[in-house]
CSV table of C-alpha atoms (C1' of nucleotides) in Angstrom, one decimal:
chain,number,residue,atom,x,y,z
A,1,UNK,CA,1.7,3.8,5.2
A,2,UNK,CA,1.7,6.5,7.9
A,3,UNK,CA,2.9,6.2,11.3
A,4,UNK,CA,-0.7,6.6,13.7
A,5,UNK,CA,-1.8,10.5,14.1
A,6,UNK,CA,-2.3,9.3,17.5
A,7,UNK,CA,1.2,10.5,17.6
A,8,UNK,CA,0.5,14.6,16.6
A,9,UNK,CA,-2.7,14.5,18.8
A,10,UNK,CA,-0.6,13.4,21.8
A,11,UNK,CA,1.9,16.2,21.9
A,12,UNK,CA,-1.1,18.6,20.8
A,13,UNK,CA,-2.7,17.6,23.4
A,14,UNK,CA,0.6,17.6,26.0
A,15,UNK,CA,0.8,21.0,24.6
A,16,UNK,CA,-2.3,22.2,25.8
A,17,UNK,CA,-1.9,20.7,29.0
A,18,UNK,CA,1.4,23.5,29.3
A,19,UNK,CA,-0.2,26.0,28.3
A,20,UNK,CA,-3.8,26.0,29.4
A,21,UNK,CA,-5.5,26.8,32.8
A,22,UNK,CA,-5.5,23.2,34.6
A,23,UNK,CA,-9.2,23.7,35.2
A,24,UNK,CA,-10.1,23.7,31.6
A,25,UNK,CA,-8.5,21.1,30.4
A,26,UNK,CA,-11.3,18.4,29.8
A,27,UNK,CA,-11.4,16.0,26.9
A,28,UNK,CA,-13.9,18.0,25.6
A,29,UNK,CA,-11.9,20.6,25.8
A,30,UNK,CA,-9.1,19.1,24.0
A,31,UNK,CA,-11.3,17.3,21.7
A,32,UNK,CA,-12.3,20.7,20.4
A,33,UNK,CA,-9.1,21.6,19.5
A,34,UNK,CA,-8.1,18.7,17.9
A,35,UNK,CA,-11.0,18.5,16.4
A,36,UNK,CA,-11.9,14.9,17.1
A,37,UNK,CA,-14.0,13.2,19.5
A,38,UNK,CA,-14.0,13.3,22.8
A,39,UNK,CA,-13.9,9.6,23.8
A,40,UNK,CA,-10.5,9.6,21.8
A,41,UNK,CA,-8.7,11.8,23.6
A,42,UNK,CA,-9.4,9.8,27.0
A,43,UNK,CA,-8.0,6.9,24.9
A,44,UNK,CA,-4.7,8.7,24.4
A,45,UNK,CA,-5.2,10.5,27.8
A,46,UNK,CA,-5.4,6.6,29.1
A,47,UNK,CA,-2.1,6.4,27.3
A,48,UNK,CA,-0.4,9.1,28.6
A,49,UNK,CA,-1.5,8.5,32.0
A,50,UNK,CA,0.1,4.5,31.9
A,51,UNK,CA,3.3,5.8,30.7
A,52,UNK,CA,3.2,8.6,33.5
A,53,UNK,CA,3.6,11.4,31.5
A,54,UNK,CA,-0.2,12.8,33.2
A,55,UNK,CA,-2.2,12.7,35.9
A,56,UNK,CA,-5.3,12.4,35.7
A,57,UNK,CA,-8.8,12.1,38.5
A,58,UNK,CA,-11.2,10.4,37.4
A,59,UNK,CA,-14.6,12.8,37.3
A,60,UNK,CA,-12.7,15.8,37.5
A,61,UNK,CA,-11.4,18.1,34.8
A,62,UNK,CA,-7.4,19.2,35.3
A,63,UNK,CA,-4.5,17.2,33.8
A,64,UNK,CA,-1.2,17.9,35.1
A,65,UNK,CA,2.3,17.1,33.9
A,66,UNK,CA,4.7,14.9,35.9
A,67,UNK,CA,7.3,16.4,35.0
A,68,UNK,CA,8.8,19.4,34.1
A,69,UNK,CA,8.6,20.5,30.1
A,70,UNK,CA,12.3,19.9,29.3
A,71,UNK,CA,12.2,16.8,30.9
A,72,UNK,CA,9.8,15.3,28.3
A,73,UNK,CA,11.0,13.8,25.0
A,74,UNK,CA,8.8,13.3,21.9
A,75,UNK,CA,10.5,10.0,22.4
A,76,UNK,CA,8.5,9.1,24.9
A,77,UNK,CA,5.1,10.6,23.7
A,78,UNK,CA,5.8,8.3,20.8
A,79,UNK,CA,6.3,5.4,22.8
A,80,UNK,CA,3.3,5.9,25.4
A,81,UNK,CA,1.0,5.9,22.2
A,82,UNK,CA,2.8,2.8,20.7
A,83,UNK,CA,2.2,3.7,17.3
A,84,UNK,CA,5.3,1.3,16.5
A,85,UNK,CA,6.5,-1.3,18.5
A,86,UNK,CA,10.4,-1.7,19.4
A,87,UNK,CA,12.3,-2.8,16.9
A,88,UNK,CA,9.3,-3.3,14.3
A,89,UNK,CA,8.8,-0.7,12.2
A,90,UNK,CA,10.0,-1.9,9.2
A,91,UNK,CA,8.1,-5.4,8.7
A,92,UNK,CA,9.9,-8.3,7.3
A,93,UNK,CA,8.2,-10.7,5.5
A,94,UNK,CA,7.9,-14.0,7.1
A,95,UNK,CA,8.7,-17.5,6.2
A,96,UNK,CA,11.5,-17.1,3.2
A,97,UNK,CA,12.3,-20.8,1.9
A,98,UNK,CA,14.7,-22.2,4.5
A,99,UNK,CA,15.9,-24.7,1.8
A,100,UNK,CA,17.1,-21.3,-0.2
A,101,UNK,CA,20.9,-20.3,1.6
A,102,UNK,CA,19.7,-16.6,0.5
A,103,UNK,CA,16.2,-17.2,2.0
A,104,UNK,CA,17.9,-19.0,5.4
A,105,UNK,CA,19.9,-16.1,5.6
A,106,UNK,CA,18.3,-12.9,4.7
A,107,UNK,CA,16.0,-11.9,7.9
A,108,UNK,CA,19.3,-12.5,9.9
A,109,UNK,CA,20.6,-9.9,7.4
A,110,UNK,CA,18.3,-7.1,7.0
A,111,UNK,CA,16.8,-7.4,10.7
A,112,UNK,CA,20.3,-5.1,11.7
A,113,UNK,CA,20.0,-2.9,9.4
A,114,UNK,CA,16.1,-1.9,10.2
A,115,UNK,CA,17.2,-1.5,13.7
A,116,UNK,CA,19.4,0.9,12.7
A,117,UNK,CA,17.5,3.0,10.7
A,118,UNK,CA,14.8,3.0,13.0
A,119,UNK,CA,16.9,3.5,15.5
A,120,UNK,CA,18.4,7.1,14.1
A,121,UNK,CA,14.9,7.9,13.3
A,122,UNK,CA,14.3,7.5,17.0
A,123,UNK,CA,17.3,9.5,18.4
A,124,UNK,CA,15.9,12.5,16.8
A,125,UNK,CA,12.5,12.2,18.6
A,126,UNK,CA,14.6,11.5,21.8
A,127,UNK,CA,16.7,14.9,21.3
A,128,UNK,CA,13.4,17.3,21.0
A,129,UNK,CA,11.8,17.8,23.9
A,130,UNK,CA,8.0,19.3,24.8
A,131,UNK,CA,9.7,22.6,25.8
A,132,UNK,CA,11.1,22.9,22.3
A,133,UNK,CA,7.3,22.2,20.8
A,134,UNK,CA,6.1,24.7,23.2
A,135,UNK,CA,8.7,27.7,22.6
A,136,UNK,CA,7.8,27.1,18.8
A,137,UNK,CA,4.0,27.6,19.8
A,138,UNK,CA,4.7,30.7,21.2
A,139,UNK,CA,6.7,32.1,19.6
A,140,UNK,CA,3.9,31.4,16.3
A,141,UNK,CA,1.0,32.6,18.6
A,142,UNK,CA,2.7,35.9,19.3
B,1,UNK,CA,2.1,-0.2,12.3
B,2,UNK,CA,5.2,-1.5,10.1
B,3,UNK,CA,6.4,-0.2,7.1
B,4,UNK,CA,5.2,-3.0,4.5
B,5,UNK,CA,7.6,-5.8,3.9
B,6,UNK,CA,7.1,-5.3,0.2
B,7,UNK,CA,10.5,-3.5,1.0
B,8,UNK,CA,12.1,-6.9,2.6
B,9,UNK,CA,10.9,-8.4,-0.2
B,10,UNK,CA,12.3,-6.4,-2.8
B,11,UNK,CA,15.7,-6.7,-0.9
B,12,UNK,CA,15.4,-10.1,-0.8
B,13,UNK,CA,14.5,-10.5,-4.5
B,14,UNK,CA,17.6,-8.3,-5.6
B,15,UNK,CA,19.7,-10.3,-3.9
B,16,UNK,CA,18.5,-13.4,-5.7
B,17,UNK,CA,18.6,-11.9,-8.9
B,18,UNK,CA,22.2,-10.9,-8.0
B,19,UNK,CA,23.8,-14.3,-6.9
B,20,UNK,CA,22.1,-16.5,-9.0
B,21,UNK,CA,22.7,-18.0,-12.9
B,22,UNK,CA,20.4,-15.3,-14.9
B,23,UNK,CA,18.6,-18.2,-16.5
B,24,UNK,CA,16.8,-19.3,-13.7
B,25,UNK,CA,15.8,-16.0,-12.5
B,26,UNK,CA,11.6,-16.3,-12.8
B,27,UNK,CA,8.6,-14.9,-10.8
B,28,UNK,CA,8.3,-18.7,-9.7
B,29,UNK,CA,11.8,-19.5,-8.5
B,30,UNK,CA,11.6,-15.9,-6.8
B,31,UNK,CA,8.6,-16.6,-4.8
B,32,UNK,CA,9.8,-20.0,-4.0
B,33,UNK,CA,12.4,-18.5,-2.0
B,34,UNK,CA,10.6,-15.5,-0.5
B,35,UNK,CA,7.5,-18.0,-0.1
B,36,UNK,CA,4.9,-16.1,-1.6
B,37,UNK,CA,3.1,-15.8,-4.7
B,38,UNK,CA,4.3,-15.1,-7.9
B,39,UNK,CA,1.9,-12.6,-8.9
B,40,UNK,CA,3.2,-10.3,-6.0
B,41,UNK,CA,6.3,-11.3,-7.0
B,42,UNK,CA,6.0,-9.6,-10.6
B,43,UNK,CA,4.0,-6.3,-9.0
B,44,UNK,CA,7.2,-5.9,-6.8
B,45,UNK,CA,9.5,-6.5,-10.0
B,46,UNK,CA,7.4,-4.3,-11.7
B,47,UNK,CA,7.8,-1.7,-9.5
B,48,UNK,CA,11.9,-2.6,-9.2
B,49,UNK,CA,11.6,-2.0,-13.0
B,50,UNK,CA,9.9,0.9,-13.3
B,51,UNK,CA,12.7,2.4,-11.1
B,52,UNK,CA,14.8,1.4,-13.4
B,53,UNK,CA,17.0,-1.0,-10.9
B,54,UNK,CA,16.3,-4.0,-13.1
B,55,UNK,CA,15.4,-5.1,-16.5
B,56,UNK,CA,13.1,-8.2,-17.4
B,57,UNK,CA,12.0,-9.1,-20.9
B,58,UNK,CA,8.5,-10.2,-21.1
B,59,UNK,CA,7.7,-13.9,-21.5
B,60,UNK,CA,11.7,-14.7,-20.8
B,61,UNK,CA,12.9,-15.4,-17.5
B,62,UNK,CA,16.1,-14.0,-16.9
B,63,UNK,CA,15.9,-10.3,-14.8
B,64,UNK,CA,19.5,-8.4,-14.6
B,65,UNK,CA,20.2,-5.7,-12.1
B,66,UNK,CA,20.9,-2.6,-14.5
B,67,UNK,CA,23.7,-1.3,-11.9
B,68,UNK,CA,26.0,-2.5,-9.7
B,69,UNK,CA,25.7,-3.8,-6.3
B,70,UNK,CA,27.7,-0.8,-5.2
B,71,UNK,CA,25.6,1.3,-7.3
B,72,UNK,CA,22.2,0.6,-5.5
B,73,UNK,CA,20.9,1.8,-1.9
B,74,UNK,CA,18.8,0.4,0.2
B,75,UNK,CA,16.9,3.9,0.0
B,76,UNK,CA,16.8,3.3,-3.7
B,77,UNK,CA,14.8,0.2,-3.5
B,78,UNK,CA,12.7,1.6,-0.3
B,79,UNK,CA,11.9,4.6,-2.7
B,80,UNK,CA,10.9,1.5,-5.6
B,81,UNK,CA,8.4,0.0,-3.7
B,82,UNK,CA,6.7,2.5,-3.1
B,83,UNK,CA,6.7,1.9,1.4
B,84,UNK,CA,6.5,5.3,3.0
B,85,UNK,CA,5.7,8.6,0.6
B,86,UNK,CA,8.2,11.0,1.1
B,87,UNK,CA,8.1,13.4,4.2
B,88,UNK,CA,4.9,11.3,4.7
B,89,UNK,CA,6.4,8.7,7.8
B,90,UNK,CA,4.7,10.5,10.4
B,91,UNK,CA,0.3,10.9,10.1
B,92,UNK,CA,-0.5,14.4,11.4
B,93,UNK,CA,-4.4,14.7,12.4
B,94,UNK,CA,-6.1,17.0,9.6
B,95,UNK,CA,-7.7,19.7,10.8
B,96,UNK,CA,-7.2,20.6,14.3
B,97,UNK,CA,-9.5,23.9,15.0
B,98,UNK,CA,-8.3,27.4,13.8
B,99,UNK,CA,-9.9,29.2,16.5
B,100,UNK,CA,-7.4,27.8,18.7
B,101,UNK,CA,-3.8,28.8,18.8
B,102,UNK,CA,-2.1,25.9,19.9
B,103,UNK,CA,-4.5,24.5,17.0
B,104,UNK,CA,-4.0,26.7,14.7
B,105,UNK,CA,0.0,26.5,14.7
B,106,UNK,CA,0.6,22.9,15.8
B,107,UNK,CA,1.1,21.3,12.2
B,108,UNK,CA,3.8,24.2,11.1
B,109,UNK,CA,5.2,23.6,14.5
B,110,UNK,CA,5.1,19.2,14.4
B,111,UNK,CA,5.8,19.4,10.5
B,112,UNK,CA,9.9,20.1,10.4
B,113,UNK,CA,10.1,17.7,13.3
B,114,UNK,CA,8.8,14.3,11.8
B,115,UNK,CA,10.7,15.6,8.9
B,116,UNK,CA,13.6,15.1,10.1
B,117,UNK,CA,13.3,12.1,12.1
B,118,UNK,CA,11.9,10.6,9.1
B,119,UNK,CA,15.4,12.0,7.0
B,120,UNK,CA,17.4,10.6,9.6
B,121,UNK,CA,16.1,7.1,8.6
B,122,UNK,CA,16.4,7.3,5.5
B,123,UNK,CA,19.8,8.8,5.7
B,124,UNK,CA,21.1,5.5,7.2
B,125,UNK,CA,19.1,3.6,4.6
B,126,UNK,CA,20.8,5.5,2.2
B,127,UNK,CA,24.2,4.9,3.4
B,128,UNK,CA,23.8,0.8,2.6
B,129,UNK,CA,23.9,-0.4,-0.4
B,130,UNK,CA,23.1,-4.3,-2.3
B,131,UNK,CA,26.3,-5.3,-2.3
B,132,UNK,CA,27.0,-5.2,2.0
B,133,UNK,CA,23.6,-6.8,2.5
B,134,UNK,CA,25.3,-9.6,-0.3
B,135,UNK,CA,28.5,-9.7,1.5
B,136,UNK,CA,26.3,-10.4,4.2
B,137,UNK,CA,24.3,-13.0,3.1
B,138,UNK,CA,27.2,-14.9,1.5
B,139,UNK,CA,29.5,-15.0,4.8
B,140,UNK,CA,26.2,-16.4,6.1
B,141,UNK,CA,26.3,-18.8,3.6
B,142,UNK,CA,30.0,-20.0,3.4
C,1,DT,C1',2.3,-25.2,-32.0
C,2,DT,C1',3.7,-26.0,-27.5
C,3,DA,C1',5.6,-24.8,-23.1
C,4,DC,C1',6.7,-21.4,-20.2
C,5,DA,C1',7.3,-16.7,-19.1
C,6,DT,C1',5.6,-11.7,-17.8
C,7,DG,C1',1.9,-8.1,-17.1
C,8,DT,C1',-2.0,-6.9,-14.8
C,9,DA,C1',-6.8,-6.7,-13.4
C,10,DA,C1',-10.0,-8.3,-10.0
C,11,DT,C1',-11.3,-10.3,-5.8
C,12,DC,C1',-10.8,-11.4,-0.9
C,13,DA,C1',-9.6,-11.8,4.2
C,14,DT,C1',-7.3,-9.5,7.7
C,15,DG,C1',-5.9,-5.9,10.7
C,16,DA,C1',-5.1,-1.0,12.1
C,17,DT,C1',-7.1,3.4,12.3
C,18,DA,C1',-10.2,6.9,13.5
C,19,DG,C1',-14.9,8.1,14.5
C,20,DT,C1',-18.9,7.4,17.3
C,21,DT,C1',-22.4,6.0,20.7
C,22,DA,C1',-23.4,4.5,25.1
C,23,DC,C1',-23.1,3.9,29.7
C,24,DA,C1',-20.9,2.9,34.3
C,25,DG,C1',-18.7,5.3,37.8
C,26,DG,C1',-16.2,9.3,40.2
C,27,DT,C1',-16.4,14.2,42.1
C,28,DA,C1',-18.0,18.4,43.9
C,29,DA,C1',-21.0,22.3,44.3
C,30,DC,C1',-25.4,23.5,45.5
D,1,DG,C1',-28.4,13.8,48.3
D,2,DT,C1',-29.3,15.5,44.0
D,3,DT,C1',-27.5,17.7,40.2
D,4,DA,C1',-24.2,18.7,36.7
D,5,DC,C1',-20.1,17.5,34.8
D,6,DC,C1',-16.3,14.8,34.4
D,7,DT,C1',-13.3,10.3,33.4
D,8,DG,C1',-13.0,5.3,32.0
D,9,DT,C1',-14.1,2.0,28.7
D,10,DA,C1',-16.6,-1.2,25.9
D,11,DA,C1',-18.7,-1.9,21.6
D,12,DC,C1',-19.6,-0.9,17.0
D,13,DT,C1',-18.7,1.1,12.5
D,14,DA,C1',-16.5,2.7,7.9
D,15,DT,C1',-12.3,3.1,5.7
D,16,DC,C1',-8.0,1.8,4.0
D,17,DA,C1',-3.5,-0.8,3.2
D,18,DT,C1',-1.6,-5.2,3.0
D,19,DG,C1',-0.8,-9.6,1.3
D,20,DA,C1',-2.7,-13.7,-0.9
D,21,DT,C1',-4.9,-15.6,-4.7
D,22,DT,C1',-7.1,-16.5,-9.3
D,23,DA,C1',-7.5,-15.6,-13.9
D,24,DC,C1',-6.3,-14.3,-18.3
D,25,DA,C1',-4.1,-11.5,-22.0
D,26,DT,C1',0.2,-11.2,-24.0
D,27,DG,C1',5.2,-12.2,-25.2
D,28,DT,C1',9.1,-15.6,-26.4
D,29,DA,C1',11.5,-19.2,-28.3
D,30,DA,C1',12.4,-24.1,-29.0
DNA sequence: TTACATGTAATCATGATAGTTACAGGTAAC
DNA sequence: GTTACCTGTAACTATCATGATTACATGTAA
């Protein structure tokens, strides 16, 4: 089990975005560096775009931010590509025997505790913001 | 994406194994309450015993938890079964292009990151042990 | 010997992912 | 207005993990 690469492509992709030439930036162009396909990235670009993290015209090449770098959390990168769902990333199994007090009881139980773990998981993506991505990328491309 | 309830599961089973008479502990009467089968049943408990948090006798029923409830961690039993490899939560894509430099260093950059969002889960998991989610489930049941 | 248990391989349906092709439609330079 | 290039999106595919299930070899003890 892995949590979707959509995830890495989308803040390699945001990081292209701040630091490329607006006019270059075409899904071809990110495609390339991703290595992947270009019909992909506008799937994630369509992403981005709904939770408002891009803008995009449609025909022409030159994705801008909305907002400034420090203003973006991986948080919200993670949630605009929904690779997990609030609250559901730890599955729990379904129908435990209701006639069984443990199996009545034990989604009521466990339930809090996944929401917590995900939840601390989840703080830490809120805490790092694209800026800190991008001053790591530059500071390796120097 | 969810992390496989194999995890719930196993959780679930301990506690079983943990509040009831020994004797009737069997793959049946476990997947009676979890309401599954009980050939996943024994792949879980084999995987619970090759971690070395039970111990079952073949051909007897009767599977005894080879700590103590305070003993064992919820991170113990996510480790058991096997959920999420470790620093493996996060899926980064494969080979974005070298010629690129945002490509190039992305991974290195992204890597530490999902690390320790992914600690910071596990951290809390680690942090809980069987006997709270027993305490639990037998307030729930009083 | 019988009844019941575990251990485990094999098979299958389902759903998510990632890759790919194809094409409709937008935009702007010439 | 035609050309070249772009985005938007549907449709199809291969691959893989999950969870359910069947089947059977093997172990245990009354």
């Amino acid at each position: 089990m892995t949590i979707s690469s959509r995830f890495s492509v989308a803040i390699h992709m945001l990081t292209l975005v701040a630091l490329s030439p607006p006019e270059v930036i075409s899904s071809d162009f990110l495609a390339r560096s991703v290595n992947t396909n270009p019909a992909l990235i506008r799937k994630i670009m369509a992403m981005l775009k709904k939770a408002e993290l891009i803008q995009v015209k449609p025909g022409v090449a030159g994705a801008t931010l909305t907002k400034s770098l420090t203003e973006i959390s991986l948080l919200e990168i993670y949630q605009a590509v929904a690779v997990v769902e609030p609250n559901e990333l730890f599955g729990i199994h379904d129908q435990p025997n209701p006639a069984c007090p443990i199996g009545r009881n034990i989604q009521a139980t466990i339930e809090p505790i996944f929401i917590t773990a995900q939840s601390a998981m989840e703080r830490v993506l809120e805490q790092i913001m694209l800026s800190d991505v991008v001053k790591d990328i530059e500071q390796l491309t120097n």
